[in-house]
Coordinates of C-alpha atoms and ligand atoms in Angstrom, one line a residue:
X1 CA -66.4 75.7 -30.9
X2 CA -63.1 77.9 -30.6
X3 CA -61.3 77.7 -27.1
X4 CA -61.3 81.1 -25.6
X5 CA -58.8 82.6 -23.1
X6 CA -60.0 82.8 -19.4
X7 CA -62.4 84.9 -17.0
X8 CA -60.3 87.6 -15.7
X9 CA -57.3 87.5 -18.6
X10 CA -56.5 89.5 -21.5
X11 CA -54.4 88.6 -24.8
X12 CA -51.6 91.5 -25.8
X13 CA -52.1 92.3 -29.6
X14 CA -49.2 93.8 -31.4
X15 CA -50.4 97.4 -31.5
X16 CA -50.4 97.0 -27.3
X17 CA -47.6 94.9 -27.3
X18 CA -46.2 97.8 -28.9
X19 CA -47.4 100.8 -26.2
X20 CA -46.3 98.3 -22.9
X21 CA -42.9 98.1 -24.4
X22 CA -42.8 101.9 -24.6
X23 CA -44.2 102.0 -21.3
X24 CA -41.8 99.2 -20.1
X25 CA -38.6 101.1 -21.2
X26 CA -39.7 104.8 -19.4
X27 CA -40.0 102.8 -16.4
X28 CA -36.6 100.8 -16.5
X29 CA -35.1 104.5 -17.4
X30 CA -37.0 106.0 -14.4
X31 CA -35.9 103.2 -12.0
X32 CA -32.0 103.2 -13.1
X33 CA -31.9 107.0 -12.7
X34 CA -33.2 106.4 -9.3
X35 CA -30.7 103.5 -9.3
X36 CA -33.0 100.6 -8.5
X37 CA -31.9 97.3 -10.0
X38 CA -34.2 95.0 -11.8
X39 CA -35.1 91.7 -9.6
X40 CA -37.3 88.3 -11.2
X41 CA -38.2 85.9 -9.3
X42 CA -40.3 82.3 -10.0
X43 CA -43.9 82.6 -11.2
X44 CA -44.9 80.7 -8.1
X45 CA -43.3 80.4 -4.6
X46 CA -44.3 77.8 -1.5
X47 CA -47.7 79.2 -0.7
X48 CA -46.3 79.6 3.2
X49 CA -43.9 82.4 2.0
X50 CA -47.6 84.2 0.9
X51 CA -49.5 82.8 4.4
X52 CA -46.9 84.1 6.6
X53 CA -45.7 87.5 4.6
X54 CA -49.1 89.2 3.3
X55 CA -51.7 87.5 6.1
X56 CA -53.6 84.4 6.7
X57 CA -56.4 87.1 7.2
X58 CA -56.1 89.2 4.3
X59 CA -58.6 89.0 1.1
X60 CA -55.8 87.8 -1.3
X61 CA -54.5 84.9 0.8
X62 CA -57.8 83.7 2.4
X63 CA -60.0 83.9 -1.2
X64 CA -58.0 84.8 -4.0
X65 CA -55.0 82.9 -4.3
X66 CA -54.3 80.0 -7.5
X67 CA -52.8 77.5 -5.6
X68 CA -51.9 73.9 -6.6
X69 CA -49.8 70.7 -5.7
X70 CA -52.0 70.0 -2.8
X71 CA -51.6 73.2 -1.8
X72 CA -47.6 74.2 -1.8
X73 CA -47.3 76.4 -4.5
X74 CA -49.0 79.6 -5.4
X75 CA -48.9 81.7 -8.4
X76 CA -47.6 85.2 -6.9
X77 CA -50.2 87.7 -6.1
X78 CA -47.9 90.3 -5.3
X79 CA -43.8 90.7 -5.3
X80 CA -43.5 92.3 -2.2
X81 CA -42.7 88.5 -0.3
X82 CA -41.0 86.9 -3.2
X83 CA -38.2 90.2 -3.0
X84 CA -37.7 89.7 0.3
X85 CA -37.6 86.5 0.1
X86 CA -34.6 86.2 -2.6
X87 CA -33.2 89.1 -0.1
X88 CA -33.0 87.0 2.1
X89 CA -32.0 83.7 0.5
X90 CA -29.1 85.5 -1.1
X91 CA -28.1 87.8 1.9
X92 CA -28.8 90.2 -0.5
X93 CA -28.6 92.5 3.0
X94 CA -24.2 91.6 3.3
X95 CA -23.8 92.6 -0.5
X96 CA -25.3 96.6 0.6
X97 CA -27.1 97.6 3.7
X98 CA -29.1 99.6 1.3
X99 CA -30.6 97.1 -1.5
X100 CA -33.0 99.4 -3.9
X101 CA -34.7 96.6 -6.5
X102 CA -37.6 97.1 -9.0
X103 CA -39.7 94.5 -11.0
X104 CA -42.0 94.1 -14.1
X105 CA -44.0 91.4 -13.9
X106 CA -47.5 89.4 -13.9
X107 CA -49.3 88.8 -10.7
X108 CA -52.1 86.7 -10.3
X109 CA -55.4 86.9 -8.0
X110 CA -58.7 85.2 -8.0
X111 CA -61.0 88.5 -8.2
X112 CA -64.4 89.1 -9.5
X113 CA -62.9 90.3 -13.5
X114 CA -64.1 94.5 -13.6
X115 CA -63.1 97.1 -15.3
X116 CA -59.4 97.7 -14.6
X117 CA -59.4 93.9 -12.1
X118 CA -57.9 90.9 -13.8
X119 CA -57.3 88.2 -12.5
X120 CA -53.6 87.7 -14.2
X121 CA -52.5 91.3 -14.6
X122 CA -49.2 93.3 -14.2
X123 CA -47.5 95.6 -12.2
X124 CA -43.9 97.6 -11.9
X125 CA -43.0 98.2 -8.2
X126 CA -39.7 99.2 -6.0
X127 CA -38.8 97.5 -3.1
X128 CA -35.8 100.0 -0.7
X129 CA -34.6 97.4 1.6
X130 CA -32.5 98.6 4.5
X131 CA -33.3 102.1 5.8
X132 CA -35.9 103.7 7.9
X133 CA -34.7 107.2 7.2
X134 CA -38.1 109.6 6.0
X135 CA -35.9 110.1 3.2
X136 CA -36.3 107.1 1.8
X137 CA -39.6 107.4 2.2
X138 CA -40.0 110.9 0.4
X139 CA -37.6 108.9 -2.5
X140 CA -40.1 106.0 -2.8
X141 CA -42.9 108.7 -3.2
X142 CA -41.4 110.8 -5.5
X143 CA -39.4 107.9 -7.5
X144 CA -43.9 106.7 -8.2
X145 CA -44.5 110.6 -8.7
X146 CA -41.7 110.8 -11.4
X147 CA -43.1 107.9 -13.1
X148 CA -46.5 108.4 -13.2
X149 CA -45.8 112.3 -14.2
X150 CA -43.5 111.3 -16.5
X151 CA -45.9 109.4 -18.3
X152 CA -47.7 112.4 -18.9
X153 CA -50.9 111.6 -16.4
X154 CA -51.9 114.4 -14.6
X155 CA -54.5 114.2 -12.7
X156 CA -53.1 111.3 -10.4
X157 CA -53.9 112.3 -6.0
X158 CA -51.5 111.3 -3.9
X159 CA -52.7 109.7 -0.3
X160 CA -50.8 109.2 2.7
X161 CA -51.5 107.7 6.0
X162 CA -49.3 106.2 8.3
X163 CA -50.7 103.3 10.4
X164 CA -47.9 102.7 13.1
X165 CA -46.6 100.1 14.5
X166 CA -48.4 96.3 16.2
X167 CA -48.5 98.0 19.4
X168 CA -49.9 101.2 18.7
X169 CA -53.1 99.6 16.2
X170 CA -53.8 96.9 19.5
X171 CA -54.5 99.6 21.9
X172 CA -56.5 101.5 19.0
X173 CA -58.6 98.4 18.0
X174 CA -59.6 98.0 21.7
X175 CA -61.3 101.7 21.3
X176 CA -62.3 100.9 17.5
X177 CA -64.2 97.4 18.1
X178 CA -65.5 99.1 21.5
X179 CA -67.0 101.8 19.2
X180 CA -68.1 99.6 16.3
X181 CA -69.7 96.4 18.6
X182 CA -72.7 98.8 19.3
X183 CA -73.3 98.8 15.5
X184 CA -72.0 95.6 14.8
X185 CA -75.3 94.1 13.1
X186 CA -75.3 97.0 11.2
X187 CA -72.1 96.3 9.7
X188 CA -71.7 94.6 5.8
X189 CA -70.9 90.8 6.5
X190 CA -67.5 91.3 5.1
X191 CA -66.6 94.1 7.9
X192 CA -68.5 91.9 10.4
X193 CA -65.6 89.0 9.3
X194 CA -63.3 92.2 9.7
X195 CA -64.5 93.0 13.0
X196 CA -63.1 89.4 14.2
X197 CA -60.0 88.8 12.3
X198 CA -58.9 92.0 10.7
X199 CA -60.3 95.3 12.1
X200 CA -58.2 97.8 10.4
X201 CA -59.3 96.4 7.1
X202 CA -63.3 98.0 8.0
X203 CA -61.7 101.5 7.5
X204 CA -61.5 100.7 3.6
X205 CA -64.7 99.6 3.5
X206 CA -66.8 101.2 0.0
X207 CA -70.1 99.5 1.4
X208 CA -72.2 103.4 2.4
X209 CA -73.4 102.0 5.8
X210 CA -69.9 101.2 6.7
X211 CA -68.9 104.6 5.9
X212 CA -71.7 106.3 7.5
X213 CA -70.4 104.3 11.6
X214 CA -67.3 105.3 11.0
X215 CA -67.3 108.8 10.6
X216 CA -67.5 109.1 14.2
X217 CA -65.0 105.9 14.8
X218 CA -62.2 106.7 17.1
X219 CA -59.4 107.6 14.3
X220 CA -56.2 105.5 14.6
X221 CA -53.5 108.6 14.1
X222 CA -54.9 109.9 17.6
X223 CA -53.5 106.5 19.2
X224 CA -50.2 106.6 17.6
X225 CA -46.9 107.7 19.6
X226 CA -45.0 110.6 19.2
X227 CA -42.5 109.3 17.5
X228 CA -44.4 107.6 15.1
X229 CA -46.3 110.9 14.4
X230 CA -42.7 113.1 14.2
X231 CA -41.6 110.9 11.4
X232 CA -44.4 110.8 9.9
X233 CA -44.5 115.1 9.8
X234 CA -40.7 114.6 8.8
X235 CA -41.3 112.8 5.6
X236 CA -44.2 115.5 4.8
X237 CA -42.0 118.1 5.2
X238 CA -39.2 116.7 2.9
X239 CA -42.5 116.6 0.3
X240 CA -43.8 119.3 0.4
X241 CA -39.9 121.0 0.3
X242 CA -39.1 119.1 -2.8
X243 CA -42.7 120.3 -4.4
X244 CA -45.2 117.0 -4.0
X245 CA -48.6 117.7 -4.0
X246 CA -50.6 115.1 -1.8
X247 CA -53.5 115.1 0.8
X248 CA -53.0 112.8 4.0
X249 CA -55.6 110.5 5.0
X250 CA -56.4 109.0 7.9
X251 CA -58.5 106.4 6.9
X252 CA -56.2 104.5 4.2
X253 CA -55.0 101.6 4.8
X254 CA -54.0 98.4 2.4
X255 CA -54.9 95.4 2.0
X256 CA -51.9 93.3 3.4
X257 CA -50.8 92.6 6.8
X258 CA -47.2 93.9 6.5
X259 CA -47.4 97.2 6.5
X260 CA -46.3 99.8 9.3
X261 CA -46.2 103.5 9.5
X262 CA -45.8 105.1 6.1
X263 CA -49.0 104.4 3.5
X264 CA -49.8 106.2 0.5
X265 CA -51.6 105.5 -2.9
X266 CA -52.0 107.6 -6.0
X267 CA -55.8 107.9 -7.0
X268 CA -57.4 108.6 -10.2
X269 CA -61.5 108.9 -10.3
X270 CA -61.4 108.4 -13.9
X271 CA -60.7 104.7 -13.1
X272 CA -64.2 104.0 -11.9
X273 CA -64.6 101.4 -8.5
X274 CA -61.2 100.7 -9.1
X275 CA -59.3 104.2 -8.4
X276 CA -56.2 103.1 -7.4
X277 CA -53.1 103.3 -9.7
X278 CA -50.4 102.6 -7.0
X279 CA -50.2 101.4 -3.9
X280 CA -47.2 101.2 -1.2
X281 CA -46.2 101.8 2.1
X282 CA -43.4 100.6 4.8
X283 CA -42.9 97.5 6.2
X284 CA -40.3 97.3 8.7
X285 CA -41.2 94.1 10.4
X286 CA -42.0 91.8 7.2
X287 CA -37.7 90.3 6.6
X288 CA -37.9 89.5 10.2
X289 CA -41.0 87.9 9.9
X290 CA -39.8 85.8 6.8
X291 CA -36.7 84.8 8.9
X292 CA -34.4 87.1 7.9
X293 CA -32.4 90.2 10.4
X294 CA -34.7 93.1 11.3
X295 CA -34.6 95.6 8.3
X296 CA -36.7 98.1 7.6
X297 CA -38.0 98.4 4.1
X298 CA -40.9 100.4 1.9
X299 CA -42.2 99.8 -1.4
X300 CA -44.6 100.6 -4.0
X301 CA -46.5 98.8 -6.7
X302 CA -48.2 99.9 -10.0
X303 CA -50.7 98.4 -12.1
X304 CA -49.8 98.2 -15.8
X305 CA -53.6 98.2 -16.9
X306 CA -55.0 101.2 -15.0
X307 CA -51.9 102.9 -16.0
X308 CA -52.5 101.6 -19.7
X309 CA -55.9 102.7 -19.2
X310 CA -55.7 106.7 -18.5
X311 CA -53.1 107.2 -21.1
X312 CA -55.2 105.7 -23.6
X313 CA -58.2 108.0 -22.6
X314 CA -55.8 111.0 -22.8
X315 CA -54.0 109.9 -26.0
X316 CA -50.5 109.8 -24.0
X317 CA -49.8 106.4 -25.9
X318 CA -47.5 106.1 -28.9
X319 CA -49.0 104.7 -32.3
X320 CA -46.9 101.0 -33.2
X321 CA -44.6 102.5 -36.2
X322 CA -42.0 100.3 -35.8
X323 CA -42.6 99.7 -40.2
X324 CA -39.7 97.5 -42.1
X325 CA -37.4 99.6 -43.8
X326 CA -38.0 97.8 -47.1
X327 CA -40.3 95.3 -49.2
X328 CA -38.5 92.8 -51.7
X329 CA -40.9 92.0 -54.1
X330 CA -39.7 89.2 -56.9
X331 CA -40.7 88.1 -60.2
X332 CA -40.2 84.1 -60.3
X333 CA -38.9 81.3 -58.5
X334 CA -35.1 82.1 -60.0
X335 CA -35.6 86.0 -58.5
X336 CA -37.6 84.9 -55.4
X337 CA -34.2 82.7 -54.6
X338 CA -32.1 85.9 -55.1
X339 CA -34.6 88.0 -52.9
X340 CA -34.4 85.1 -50.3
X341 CA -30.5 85.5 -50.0
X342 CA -30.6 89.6 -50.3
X343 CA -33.2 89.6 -47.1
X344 CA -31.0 87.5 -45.0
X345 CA -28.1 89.4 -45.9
X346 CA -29.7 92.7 -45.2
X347 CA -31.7 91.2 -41.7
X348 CA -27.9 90.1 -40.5
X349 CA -26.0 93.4 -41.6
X350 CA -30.2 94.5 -38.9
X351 CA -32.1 96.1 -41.8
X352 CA -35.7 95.5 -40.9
X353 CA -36.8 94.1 -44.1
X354 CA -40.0 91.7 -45.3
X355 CA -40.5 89.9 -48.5
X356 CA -43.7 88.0 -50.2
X357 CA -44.5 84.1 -48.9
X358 CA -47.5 83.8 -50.5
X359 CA -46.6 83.1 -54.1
X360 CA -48.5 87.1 -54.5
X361 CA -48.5 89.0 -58.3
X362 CA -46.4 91.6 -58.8
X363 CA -49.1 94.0 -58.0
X364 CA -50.4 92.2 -54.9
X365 CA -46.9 92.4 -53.6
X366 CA -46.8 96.1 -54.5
X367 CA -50.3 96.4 -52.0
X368 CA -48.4 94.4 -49.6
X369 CA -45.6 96.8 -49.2
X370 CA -48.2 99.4 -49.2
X371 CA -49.7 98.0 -46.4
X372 CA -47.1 96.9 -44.3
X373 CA -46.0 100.6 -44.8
X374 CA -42.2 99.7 -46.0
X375 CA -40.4 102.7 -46.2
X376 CA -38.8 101.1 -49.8
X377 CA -39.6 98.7 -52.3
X378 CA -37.3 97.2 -54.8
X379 CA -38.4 94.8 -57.2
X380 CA -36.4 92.1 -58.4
X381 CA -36.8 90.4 -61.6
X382 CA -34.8 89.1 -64.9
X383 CA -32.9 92.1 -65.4
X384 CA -32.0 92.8 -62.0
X385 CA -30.8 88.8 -61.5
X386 CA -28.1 89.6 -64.2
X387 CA -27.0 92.9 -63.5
X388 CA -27.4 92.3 -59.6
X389 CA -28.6 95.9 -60.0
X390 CA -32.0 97.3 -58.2
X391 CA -34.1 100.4 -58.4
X392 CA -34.9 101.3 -54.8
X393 CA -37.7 102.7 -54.5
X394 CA -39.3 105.3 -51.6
X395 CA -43.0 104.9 -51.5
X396 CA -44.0 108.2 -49.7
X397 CA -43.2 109.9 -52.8
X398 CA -42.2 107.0 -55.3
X399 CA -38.9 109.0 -56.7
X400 CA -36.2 105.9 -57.5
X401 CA -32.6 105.8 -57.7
X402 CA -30.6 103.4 -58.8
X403 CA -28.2 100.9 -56.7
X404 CA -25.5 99.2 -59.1
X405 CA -24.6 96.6 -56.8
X406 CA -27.1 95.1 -53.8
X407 CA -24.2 94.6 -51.9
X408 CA -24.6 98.7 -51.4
X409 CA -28.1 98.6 -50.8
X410 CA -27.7 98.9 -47.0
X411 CA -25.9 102.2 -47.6
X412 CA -28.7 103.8 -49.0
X413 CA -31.2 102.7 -46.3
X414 CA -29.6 104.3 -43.5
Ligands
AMP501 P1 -51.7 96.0 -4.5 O1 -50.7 95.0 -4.8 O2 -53.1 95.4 -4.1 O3 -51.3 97.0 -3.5 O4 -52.0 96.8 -5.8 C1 -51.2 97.7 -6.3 C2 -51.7 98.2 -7.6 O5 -51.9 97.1 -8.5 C3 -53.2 98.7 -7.5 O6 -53.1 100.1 -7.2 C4 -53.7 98.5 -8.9 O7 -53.3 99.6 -9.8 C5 -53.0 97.2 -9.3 N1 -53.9 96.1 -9.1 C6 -54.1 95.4 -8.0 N2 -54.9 94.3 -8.2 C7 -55.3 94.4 -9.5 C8 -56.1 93.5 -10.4 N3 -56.7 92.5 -9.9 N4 -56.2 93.9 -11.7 C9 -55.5 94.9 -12.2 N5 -54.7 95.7 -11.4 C10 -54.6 95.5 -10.1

């Protein structure tokens, strides 16, 4: 029996390989207009760093992390702690108080495989480390808008919430568990676990019951201060004046512990159960809390497949044409030593160029070119050997001209 790849992963063929490269490279050019630097970090950090920066609490780091070694290392599930870790590890904050990073890269979680959830999957994000201005706030926003438009997708909703700070989501819980313990049997067991160890996490609950309790819940904007709620208008207004479209909601919240105020995701409902695309927020306490000086800091993270997923539906995805330039076909082992030496030559001097390694005919070579799609064929045989002269020839219409010396040959496929 053939070995097949695991539950939950996904193998990139060429012709994908091809359309996440394209997707890659409008991303890196989004980010460095933005002027956010590229950041990588290890495929697996000291589990701890995960514990102590997303939550002991939270989905991903009590059921869903690959850890190994007896427990010290985890694959990443997110990039968020590992950035802030290497921020902090190379005092990243004395280089510029304002450190604005972005990443490509694989993350890895131990969720029930769906459509658009993997279990190794990736995702682009930002990470502004340093200010607390609604400014950068409205960037992060828009630098995700820019990308997501710029790929073409338009039906993406932006959602914003703010959640405050520690202090202000305490005094709301003590109203919101008050509320919920006269339903509490009522509740799914997973917001029943909630209830005890991570209340705000009920509000995104999908099960209908849930939903149904807490439309009347205390809400937890009414329990946040004023300040909180000025900045929160500020970085609304600085949207709505540069032209983003989005709908607050007080009900979203995300699925790691680090996040204060500022929250927002861009939706999609032609993604099914899973709807997000992208999903960010700030997190002003999280450097302190991984040792480092209080900063504030927001981010954003994408996922690669959903993303992949939409602009497939809506044909925004280029076809691979990345065809060689031209197909040597030879007549003999004296020619196919001559063709050998001509395609190295032309590969150095970066002619995309393919020749035959199957010992083909003369016509199956000729089908080969044909289906490779080379933009030119020359064949090389006796006469050619001795004159060192070739007829290039363009398939799409099959006119010929001739090239005197193969030293030229370059010059006539630019
Ligand atoms: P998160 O890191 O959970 O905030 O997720 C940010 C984005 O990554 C989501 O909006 C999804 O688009 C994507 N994402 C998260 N988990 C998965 C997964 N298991 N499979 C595919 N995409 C995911």
């Amino acid at each position: 029996m053939p070995i097949q790849k695991p539950k939950g992963t996904y193998d990139i063929l060429p012709e994908k390989a091809f359309q996440r490269n394209f997707l890659e490279k409008k991303v890196r050019e989004i980010f460095n207009t933005f002027n956010y630097s590229e950041i990588r970090t290890p495929a697996f950090e000291k589990t701890e760093l995960f514990k102590r920066g997303i939550g002991e609490e939270t989905d991903i780091v009590s059921k869903e992390m690959y850890t190994f070694k007896n427990d010290e290392f985890t694959l990443k599930p997110e990039m968020t702690a590992p950035v802030i870790r290497a921020y902090i590890e190379y005092n990243l904050g004395n280089e510029s108080p304002l450190q604005k990073l972005f990443y490509i890269c694989n993350m890895f979680r131990r969720e029930r495989p769906q459509a658009g959830r993997f279990r190794e999957f990736s995702q682009f994000g930002a990470e502004s480390i340093g200010s607390s201005d609604p400014y950068a706030d409205a960037e992060m926003i828009m630098l995700a808008d820019t990308i997501i438009r710029g790929f073409g997708i338009k039906d993406s909703v932006i959602k914003i919430n703010t959640i405050g700070g520690a202090e202000e989501r305490e005094i709301f819980f003590k109203e919101f568990k008050n509320y919920l313990s006269a339903y509490l049997n009522e509740l799914s067991p997973d917001s029943q676990r909630r209830f005890v160890i991570n209340p705000l996490r009920i509000l995104d609950s999908k099960n209908p019951r849930d939903r149904e309790i807490l439309n009347d819940a205390p809400v937890l904007y009414q329990f946040l201060n004023e300040s909180t709620k000025k900045n929160f208008e500020s970085i609304l207004l600085i949207l709505n004046e540069n032209g983003i479209m989005f709908e607050t909601d007080y009900m979203l919240v995300r699925g790691f512990d680090y996040y204060t105020s500022t929250t927002f995701e861009f939706l999609s409902d032609r993604l099914g159960a899973q709807n997000a695309l992208l999903g960010g927020g700030r997190y002003d306490m999280l450097v302190q809390q991984l040792g480092g000086k209080p900063t504030p800091a927001i981010g954003f993270a994408a996922g690669i497949e959903r993303i992949l997923m939409i602009m497939e539906a809506d044909n925004l995805l280029p076809v691979k044409n990345d065809f060689p330039k031209l197909f040597i076909a030879s007549i003999g082992e004296e020619s196919k030593k001559f063709s050998f030496k001509l395609l190295e030559t032309l590969r150095k001097k970066g002619v995309k160029c393919e020749t035959d390694f199957l010992g083909r005919s003369l016509k199956s070579q000729m089908k080969e070119a044909n289906r490779i799609n080379a933009e030119y064929v020359v064949v090389i045989g006796d006469e050619e050997l001795k004159s060192n002269s070739v007829m290039l020839k363009k398939m799409s219409d099959g006119s010929e001209v001739k090239v005197t010396d193969t030293d030229n040959l370059e010059n006539y496929l630019k």
